[in-house]
Coordinates of C-alpha atoms in Angstrom, one line a residue:
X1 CA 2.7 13.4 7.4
X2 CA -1.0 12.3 6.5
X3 CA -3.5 13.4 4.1
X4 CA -6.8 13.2 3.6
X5 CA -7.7 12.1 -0.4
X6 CA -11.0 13.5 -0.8
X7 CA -13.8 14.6 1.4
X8 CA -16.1 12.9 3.4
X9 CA -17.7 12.8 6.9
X10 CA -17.2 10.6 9.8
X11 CA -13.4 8.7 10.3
X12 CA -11.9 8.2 7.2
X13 CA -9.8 4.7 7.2
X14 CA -6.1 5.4 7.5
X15 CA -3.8 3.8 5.2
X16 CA -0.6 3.3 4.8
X17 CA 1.7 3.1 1.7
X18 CA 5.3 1.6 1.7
X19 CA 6.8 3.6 -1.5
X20 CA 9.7 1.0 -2.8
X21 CA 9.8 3.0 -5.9
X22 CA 13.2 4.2 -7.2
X23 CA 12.0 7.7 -7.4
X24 CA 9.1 8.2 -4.9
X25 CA 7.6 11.6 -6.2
X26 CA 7.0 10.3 -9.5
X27 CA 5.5 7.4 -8.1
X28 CA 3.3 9.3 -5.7
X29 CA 1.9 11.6 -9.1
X30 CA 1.0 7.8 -10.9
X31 CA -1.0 6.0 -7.7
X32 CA -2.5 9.4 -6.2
X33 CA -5.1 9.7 -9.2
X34 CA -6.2 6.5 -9.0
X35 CA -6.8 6.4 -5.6
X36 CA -8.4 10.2 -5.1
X37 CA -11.8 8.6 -7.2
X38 CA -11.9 5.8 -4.4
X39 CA -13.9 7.7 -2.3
X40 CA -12.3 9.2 1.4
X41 CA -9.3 8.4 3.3
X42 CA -6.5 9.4 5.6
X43 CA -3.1 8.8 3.9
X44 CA 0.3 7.6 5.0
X45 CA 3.4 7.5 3.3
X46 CA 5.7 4.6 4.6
X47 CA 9.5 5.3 4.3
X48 CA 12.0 2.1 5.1
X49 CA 13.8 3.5 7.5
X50 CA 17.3 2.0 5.5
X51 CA 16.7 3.2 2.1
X52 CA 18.9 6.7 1.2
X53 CA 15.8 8.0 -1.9
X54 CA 19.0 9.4 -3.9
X55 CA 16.9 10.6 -6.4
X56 CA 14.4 12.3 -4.3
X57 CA 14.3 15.8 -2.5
X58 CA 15.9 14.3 1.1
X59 CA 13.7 17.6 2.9
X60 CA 10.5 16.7 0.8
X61 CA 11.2 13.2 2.0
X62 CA 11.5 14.1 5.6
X63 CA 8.4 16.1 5.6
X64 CA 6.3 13.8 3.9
X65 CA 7.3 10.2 5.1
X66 CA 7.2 8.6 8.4
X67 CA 8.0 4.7 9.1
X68 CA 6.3 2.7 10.1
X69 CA 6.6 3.2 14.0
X70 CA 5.8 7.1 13.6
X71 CA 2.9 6.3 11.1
X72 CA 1.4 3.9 13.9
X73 CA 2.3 5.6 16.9
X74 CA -1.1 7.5 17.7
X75 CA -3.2 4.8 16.0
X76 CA -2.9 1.5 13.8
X77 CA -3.7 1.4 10.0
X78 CA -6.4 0.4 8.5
X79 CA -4.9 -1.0 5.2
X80 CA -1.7 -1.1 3.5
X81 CA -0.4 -0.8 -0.1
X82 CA 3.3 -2.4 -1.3
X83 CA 4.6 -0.7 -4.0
X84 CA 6.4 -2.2 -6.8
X85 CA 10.3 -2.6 -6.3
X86 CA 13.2 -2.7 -8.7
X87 CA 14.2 -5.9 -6.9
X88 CA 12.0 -8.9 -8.4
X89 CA 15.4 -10.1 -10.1
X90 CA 16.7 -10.9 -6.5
X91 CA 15.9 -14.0 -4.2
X92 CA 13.5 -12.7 -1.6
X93 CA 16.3 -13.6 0.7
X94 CA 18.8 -11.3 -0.8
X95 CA 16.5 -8.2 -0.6
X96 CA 17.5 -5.8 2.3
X97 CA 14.8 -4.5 3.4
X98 CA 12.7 -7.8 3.6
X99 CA 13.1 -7.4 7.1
X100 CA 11.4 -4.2 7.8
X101 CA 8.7 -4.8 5.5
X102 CA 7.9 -8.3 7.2
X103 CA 7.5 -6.3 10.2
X104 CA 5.0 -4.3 8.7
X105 CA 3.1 -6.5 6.9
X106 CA 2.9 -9.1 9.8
X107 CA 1.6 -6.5 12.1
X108 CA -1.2 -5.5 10.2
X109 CA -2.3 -8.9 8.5
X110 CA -2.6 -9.7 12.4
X111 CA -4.7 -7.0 13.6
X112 CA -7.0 -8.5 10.5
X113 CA -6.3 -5.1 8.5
X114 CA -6.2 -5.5 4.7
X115 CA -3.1 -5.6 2.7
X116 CA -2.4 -4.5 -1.6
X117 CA 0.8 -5.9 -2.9
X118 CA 1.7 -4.3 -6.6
X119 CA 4.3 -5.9 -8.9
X120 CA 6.7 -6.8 -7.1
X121 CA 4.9 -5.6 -3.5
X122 CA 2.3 -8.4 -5.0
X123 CA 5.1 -10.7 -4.8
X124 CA 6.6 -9.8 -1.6
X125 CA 3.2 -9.7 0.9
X126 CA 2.2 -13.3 -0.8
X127 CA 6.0 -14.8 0.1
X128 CA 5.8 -12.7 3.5
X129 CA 2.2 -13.8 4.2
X130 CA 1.8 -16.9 2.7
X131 CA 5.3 -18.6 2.0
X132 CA 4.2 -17.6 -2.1
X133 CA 7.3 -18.3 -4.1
X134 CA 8.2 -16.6 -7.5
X135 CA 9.5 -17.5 -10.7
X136 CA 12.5 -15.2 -11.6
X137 CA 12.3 -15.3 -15.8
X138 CA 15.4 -14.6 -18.0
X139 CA 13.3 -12.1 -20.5
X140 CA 10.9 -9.2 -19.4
X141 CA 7.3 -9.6 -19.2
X142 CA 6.2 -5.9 -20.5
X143 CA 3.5 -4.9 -21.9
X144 CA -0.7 -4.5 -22.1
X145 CA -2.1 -8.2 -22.1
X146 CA -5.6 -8.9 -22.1
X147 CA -6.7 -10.5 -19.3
X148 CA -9.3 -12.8 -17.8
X149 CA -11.1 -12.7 -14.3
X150 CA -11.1 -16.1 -13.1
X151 CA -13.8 -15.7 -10.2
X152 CA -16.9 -13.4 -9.7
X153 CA -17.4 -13.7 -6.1
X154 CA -15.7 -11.5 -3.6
X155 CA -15.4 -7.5 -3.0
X156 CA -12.7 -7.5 -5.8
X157 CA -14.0 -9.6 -8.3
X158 CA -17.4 -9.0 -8.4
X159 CA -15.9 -5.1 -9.7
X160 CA -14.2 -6.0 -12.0
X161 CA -15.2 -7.0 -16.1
X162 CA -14.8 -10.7 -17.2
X163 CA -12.1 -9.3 -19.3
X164 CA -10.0 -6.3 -19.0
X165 CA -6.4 -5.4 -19.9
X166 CA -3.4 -5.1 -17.4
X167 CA -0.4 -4.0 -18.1
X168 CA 3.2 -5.0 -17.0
X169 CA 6.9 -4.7 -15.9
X170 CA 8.4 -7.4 -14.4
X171 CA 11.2 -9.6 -14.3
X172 CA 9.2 -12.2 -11.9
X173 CA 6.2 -13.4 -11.4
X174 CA 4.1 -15.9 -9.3
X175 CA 4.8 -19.9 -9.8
X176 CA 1.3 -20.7 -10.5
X177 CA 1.6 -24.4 -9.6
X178 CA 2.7 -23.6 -6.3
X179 CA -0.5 -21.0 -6.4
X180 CA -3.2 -22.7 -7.3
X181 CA -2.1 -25.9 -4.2
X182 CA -2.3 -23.2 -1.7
X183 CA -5.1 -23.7 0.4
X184 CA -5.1 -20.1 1.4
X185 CA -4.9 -17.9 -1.8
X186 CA -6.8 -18.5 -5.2
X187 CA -5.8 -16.7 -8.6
X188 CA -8.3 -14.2 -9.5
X189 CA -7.2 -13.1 -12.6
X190 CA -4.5 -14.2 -15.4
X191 CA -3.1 -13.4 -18.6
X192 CA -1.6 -15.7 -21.6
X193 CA 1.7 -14.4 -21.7
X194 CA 1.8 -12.8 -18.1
X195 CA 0.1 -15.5 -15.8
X196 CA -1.4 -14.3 -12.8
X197 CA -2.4 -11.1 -12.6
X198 CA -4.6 -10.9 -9.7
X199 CA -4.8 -13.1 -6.2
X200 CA -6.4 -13.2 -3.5
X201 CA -6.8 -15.1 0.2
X202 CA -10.0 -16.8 0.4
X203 CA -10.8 -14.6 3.4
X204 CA -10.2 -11.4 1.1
X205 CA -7.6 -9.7 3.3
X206 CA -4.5 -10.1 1.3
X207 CA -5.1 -9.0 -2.3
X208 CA -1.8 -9.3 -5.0
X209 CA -2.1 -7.8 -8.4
X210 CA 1.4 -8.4 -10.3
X211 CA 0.8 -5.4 -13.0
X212 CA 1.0 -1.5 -12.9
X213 CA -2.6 -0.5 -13.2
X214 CA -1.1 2.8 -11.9
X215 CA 0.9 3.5 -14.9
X216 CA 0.0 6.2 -17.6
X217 CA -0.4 5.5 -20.9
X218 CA 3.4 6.0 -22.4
X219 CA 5.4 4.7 -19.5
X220 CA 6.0 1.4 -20.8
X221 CA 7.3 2.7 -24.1
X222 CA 9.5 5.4 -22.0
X223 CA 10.8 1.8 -19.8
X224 CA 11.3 0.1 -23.1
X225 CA 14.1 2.9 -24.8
X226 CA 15.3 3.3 -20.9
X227 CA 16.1 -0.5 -20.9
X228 CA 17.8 -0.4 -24.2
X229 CA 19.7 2.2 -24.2
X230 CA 21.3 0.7 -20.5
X231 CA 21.3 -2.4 -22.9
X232 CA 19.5 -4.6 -20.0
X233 CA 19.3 -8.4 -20.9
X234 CA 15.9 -10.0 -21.9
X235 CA 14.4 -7.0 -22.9
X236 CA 11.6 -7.1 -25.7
X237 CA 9.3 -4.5 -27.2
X238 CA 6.4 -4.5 -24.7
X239 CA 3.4 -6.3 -25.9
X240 CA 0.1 -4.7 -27.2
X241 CA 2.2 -1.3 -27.3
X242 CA 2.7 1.2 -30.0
X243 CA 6.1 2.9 -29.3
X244 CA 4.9 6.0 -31.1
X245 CA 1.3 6.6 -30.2
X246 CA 0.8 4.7 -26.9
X247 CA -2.6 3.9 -25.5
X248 CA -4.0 3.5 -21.9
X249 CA -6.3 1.0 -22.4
X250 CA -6.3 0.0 -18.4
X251 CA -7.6 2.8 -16.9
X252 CA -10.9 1.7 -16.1
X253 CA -9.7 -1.5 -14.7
X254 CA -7.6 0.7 -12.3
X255 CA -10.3 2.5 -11.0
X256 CA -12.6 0.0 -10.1
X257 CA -9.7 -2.4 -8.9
X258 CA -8.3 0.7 -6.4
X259 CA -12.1 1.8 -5.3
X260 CA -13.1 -1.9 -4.4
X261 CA -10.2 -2.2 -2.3
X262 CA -10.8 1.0 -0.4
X263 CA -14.2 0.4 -0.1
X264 CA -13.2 -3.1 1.6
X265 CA -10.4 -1.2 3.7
X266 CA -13.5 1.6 5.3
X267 CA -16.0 -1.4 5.2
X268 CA -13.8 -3.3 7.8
X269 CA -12.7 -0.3 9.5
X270 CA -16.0 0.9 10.4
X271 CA -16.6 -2.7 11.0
X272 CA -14.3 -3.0 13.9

């Protein structure tokens, strides 16, 4: 099913969004906000046509998701976002659906359409794309770290402040040595504590931010009680939180960070 986020005249871009969330709903209620200030577009949610979504609705899931084949048939995307995935503890070649989403992601970084990877989705375009590998850490990275933009140049960059907070749930992140060799991606952004935060390719169609800005303001406190009472190893108190009163000190950072890339998304659709 698509929707249109916002109004607007003309052909709004269509993109697509592969929900790897363990519970999509939820997830849809975070990134929807975020994107509905980014100005018009027609929406796609992307289902991997493997996963069960046990803790979803399976009629709402039918109704609302297509793959990627469905999504595509009538017309090709425009963009495409990666979600995050509770799989960053895994070898990319042990995740199932790596596949699938390779098959995605190849087809439209080929027809020169841009791509948003989030937490792990950041991960998994740059290792699909690019060859990126990952650091898999033994404790959590979790919390609100300040953060600094390393670059002014480009559609992203040149939106966002020379300092901002991100926040962050992850047990992986990029190996920054092996980043900053590549000849086809630069670090944009990056965190003591957290490393990168944002990428980027030089050409500024494959775009990587390894945080939630999508989050609300208590979910990483809600994540932290979850994780100990399930007693998960290398869990610490996220960083820059207060358990009891939670702020959100990231939402302006979202909204600039989601608007610039769907203003690059209808720039090079109307482009074509």
């Amino acid at each position: 099913m698509s929707t249109l986020v916002s109004g607007g005249t003309g052909r709004p871009p269509r993109i697509g969004i592969v929900n790897l969330m363990p519970n999509a709903e939820q997830y849809e209620n975070w990134l929807l906000p975020q994107l509905a200030l980014s100005g018009p577009f027609e929406l796609q949610w992307i289902r991997i046509s493997s996963r069960r979504y046990n803790l979803d609705d399976p009629a709402r899931i039918a109704a609302t998701y297509r793959t990627y084949k469905e999504a595509t048939a009538d017309a090709p995307l425009d963009g495409l976002i990666v979600s995050g995935a509770a799989v960053e503890h895994l070898p990319f070649e042990e995740v199932r659906f790596m596949d699938e989403l390779n098959d995605m992601v190849q087809d439209v970084h080929a027809q020169g359409s841009p791509l948003l990877g989030l937490c792990w989705g950041a991960m998994g375009v740059g290792n699909l794309v690019y060859g990126l590998p990952k650091d898999i850490y033994s404790a959590k990275i979790s919390g609100m770290y300040e953060t600094e933009l390393l670059a002014q140049d480009g559609p992203i960059a040149s939106s966002l402040d020379d300092r901002f907070w991100s926040t962050h749930s992850r047990f992986a992140g990029f190996d920054d040595k092996a980043l900053d060799a590549s000849t086809t991606v630069r670090a944009l952004a990056r965190a003591e504590g957290a490393g990168t935060v944002i990428a980027e390719s030089y050409d500024h169609s494959v775009l990587m931010h390894t945080g939630h800005p999508e989050y609300y303001g208590s979910r990483l406190a809600e994540e932290y009680r979850r994780d100990v009472d399930q007693q998960v190893a290398g869990v610490r108190a996220p960083v820059g939180v207060d358990l009891d009163q939670p702020l959100r000190l990231w939402r302006s950072h979202s909204l600039a960070f989601f608007a610039s890339w769907v203003r690059l998304v209808g720039d090079q659709s109307a482009a074509r």
